[in-house]
Amino acid sequence: MEESRKPRTALFAGSFNPFTRGHLRIVERGLGIADRVVLAVGYNINKHPDRDPALMAEEIDRRLREIEKAVEKLNPEGGEKRVTVESYTGLTADFARETGASFLLRGIRSVADFEYERNLADVNLKVLGIDTVILCAEPEYSYISSSVVRELDANGYDTSPLLP
Ligand code: ADP
């Protein structure tokens, strides 16, 4: 008989600027290994001293609403939400503790991503005491990145195939 256990929460944190189909796929797969996924948009006003804090807050709000729309279909109708969307500032590991997350969820597309993510995962485990589960992108998602979307958008291309 299965023992009752505490629901397992994964924290998927990132900039999500914008949230892409690649990110959505990581959330979907994350629900296969966790009971809940907290999607968190991280930002640091101090890193952008040149920007108006009010405008930045507005932009983050807009991003949260877009992400909420994109994950709506992953939540059971009328039931308890399995995916929630939040913003945070400060260290991801601290926010993970605040939300009661068991582990951090991240994705990789390439060897370059792997090197970056491994370093981040090492710091989060060794220094901050939280583990990371890293999912490898399936080939059909591995070319999708927020920066490609921004670049295409800035040059007038249709980015809808890359977005949820
Ligand atoms: P950050 O600014 O923290 O790197 P991003 O929003 O760029 O945040 O990405 C968040 C996470 O999603 C990172 O782990 C990144 O590697 C992963 N990711 C981004 N795009 C994809 C994709 N197409 N497939 C799988 N993982 C992805």
PDB file of N, CA, C and O in Angstrom, residues 19 24 27-28 31 35-39 67-68 70-76 80-86:
ATOM      1  N   PHE A  19       7.902  33.712 -22.185  1.00  0.00           N
ATOM      2  CA  PHE A  19       7.643  32.295 -21.907  1.00  0.00           C
ATOM      3  C   PHE A  19       7.383  31.601 -23.249  1.00  0.00           C
ATOM      4  O   PHE A  19       6.516  32.031 -24.015  1.00  0.00           O
ATOM      5  N   LEU A  24       7.049  25.781 -21.666  1.00  0.00           N
ATOM      6  CA  LEU A  24       5.775  25.096 -21.372  1.00  0.00           C
ATOM      7  C   LEU A  24       5.982  23.588 -21.320  1.00  0.00           C
ATOM      8  O   LEU A  24       5.440  22.891 -20.464  1.00  0.00           O
ATOM      9  N   VAL A  27       7.395  22.492 -18.088  1.00  0.00           N
ATOM     10  CA  VAL A  27       6.361  22.478 -17.043  1.00  0.00           C
ATOM     11  C   VAL A  27       5.540  21.193 -17.159  1.00  0.00           C
ATOM     12  O   VAL A  27       5.303  20.491 -16.166  1.00  0.00           O
ATOM     13  N   GLU A  28       5.110  20.877 -18.401  1.00  0.00           N
ATOM     14  CA  GLU A  28       4.296  19.658 -18.605  1.00  0.00           C
ATOM     15  C   GLU A  28       5.044  18.433 -18.100  1.00  0.00           C
ATOM     16  O   GLU A  28       4.490  17.597 -17.385  1.00  0.00           O
ATOM     17  N   LEU A  31       5.355  18.091 -14.348  1.00  0.00           N
ATOM     18  CA  LEU A  31       4.180  17.558 -13.650  1.00  0.00           C
ATOM     19  C   LEU A  31       4.200  16.032 -13.592  1.00  0.00           C
ATOM     20  O   LEU A  31       3.464  15.429 -12.820  1.00  0.00           O
ATOM     21  N   ASP A  35       4.127  16.869  -7.887  1.00  0.00           N
ATOM     22  CA  ASP A  35       2.679  17.036  -7.780  1.00  0.00           C
ATOM     23  C   ASP A  35       2.261  18.438  -8.200  1.00  0.00           C
ATOM     24  O   ASP A  35       1.172  18.647  -8.726  1.00  0.00           O
ATOM     25  N   ARG A  36       3.180  19.389  -7.915  1.00  0.00           N
ATOM     26  CA  ARG A  36       2.881  20.783  -8.245  1.00  0.00           C
ATOM     27  C   ARG A  36       4.126  21.413  -8.850  1.00  0.00           C
ATOM     28  O   ARG A  36       5.244  21.052  -8.482  1.00  0.00           O
ATOM     29  N   VAL A  37       3.903  22.363  -9.755  1.00  0.00           N
ATOM     30  CA  VAL A  37       5.029  23.148 -10.253  1.00  0.00           C
ATOM     31  C   VAL A  37       4.736  24.614  -9.949  1.00  0.00           C
ATOM     32  O   VAL A  37       3.665  25.126 -10.287  1.00  0.00           O
ATOM     33  N   VAL A  38       5.664  25.258  -9.258  1.00  0.00           N
ATOM     34  CA  VAL A  38       5.568  26.705  -9.077  1.00  0.00           C
ATOM     35  C   VAL A  38       6.455  27.328 -10.142  1.00  0.00           C
ATOM     36  O   VAL A  38       7.660  27.057 -10.210  1.00  0.00           O
ATOM     37  N   LEU A  39       5.826  28.118 -11.007  1.00  0.00           N
ATOM     38  CA  LEU A  39       6.568  28.807 -12.070  1.00  0.00           C
ATOM     39  C   LEU A  39       6.866  30.195 -11.552  1.00  0.00           C
ATOM     40  O   LEU A  39       5.943  30.934 -11.192  1.00  0.00           O
ATOM     41  N   ILE A  67       1.854  34.111 -18.768  1.00  0.00           N
ATOM     42  CA  ILE A  67       2.219  32.748 -18.374  1.00  0.00           C
ATOM     43  C   ILE A  67       1.005  32.031 -17.782  1.00  0.00           C
ATOM     44  O   ILE A  67       0.752  30.856 -18.070  1.00  0.00           O
ATOM     45  N   GLU A  68       0.227  32.766 -16.989  1.00  0.00           N
ATOM     46  CA  GLU A  68      -0.969  32.155 -16.400  1.00  0.00           C
ATOM     47  C   GLU A  68      -1.901  31.639 -17.485  1.00  0.00           C
ATOM     48  O   GLU A  68      -2.443  30.543 -17.383  1.00  0.00           O
ATOM     49  N   ALA A  70      -1.010  30.729 -20.454  1.00  0.00           N
ATOM     50  CA  ALA A  70      -0.367  29.603 -21.147  1.00  0.00           C
ATOM     51  C   ALA A  70      -0.478  28.292 -20.367  1.00  0.00           C
ATOM     52  O   ALA A  70      -0.491  27.220 -20.963  1.00  0.00           O
ATOM     53  N   VAL A  71      -0.556  28.373 -19.045  1.00  0.00           N
ATOM     54  CA  VAL A  71      -0.581  27.127 -18.253  1.00  0.00           C
ATOM     55  C   VAL A  71      -1.995  26.751 -17.788  1.00  0.00           C
ATOM     56  O   VAL A  71      -2.171  25.721 -17.127  1.00  0.00           O
ATOM     57  N   GLU A  72      -2.969  27.595 -18.158  1.00  0.00           N
ATOM     58  CA  GLU A  72      -4.346  27.384 -17.717  1.00  0.00           C
ATOM     59  C   GLU A  72      -4.813  25.947 -17.965  1.00  0.00           C
ATOM     60  O   GLU A  72      -5.408  25.312 -17.098  1.00  0.00           O
ATOM     61  N   LYS A  73      -4.486  25.455 -19.164  1.00  0.00           N
ATOM     62  CA  LYS A  73      -4.993  24.131 -19.538  1.00  0.00           C
ATOM     63  C   LYS A  73      -4.345  22.991 -18.738  1.00  0.00           C
ATOM     64  O   LYS A  73      -4.818  21.853 -18.791  1.00  0.00           O
ATOM     65  N   LEU A  74      -3.281  23.281 -18.008  1.00  0.00           N
ATOM     66  CA  LEU A  74      -2.635  22.230 -17.218  1.00  0.00           C
ATOM     67  C   LEU A  74      -3.285  22.087 -15.838  1.00  0.00           C
ATOM     68  O   LEU A  74      -2.997  21.146 -15.105  1.00  0.00           O
ATOM     69  N   ASN A  75      -4.149  23.029 -15.487  1.00  0.00           N
ATOM     70  CA  ASN A  75      -4.805  22.981 -14.180  1.00  0.00           C
ATOM     71  C   ASN A  75      -6.194  22.374 -14.307  1.00  0.00           C
ATOM     72  O   ASN A  75      -6.942  22.727 -15.214  1.00  0.00           O
ATOM     73  N   PRO A  76      -6.541  21.442 -13.387  1.00  0.00           N
ATOM     74  CA  PRO A  76      -7.863  20.824 -13.468  1.00  0.00           C
ATOM     75  C   PRO A  76      -8.941  21.866 -13.215  1.00  0.00           C
ATOM     76  O   PRO A  76      -8.777  22.728 -12.352  1.00  0.00           O
ATOM     77  N   GLU A  80      -7.869  21.811  -7.349  1.00  0.00           N
ATOM     78  CA  GLU A  80      -6.710  22.531  -6.824  1.00  0.00           C
ATOM     79  C   GLU A  80      -5.668  22.689  -7.930  1.00  0.00           C
ATOM     80  O   GLU A  80      -5.419  21.739  -8.696  1.00  0.00           O
ATOM     81  N   LYS A  81      -5.070  23.864  -8.004  1.00  0.00           N
ATOM     82  CA  LYS A  81      -4.116  24.133  -9.079  1.00  0.00           C
ATOM     83  C   LYS A  81      -2.854  23.299  -8.933  1.00  0.00           C
ATOM     84  O   LYS A  81      -2.312  23.193  -7.833  1.00  0.00           O
ATOM     85  N   ARG A  82      -2.381  22.739 -10.041  1.00  0.00           N
ATOM     86  CA  ARG A  82      -1.102  22.027  -9.997  1.00  0.00           C
ATOM     87  C   ARG A  82       0.039  22.934 -10.446  1.00  0.00           C
ATOM     88  O   ARG A  82       1.193  22.694 -10.142  1.00  0.00           O
ATOM     89  N   VAL A  83      -0.309  23.969 -11.206  1.00  0.00           N
ATOM     90  CA  VAL A  83       0.714  24.922 -11.645  1.00  0.00           C
ATOM     91  C   VAL A  83       0.322  26.313 -11.173  1.00  0.00           C
ATOM     92  O   VAL A  83      -0.783  26.776 -11.456  1.00  0.00           O
ATOM     93  N   THR A  84       1.204  26.958 -10.440  1.00  0.00           N
ATOM     94  CA  THR A  84       0.929  28.329 -10.025  1.00  0.00           C
ATOM     95  C   THR A  84       2.054  29.225 -10.546  1.00  0.00           C
ATOM     96  O   THR A  84       3.163  28.747 -10.829  1.00  0.00           O
ATOM     97  N   VAL A  85       1.741  30.492 -10.693  1.00  0.00           N
ATOM     98  CA  VAL A  85       2.691  31.432 -11.287  1.00  0.00           C
ATOM     99  C   VAL A  85       2.938  32.578 -10.316  1.00  0.00           C
ATOM    100  O   VAL A  85       1.989  33.165  -9.806  1.00  0.00           O
ATOM    101  N   GLU A  86       4.205  32.844 -10.062  1.00  0.00           N
ATOM    102  CA  GLU A  86       4.537  33.893  -9.097  1.00  0.00           C
ATOM    103  C   GLU A  86       5.760  34.658  -9.572  1.00  0.00           C
ATOM    104  O   GLU A  86       6.465  34.198 -10.474  1.00  0.00           O
TER     105      GLU A  86
END
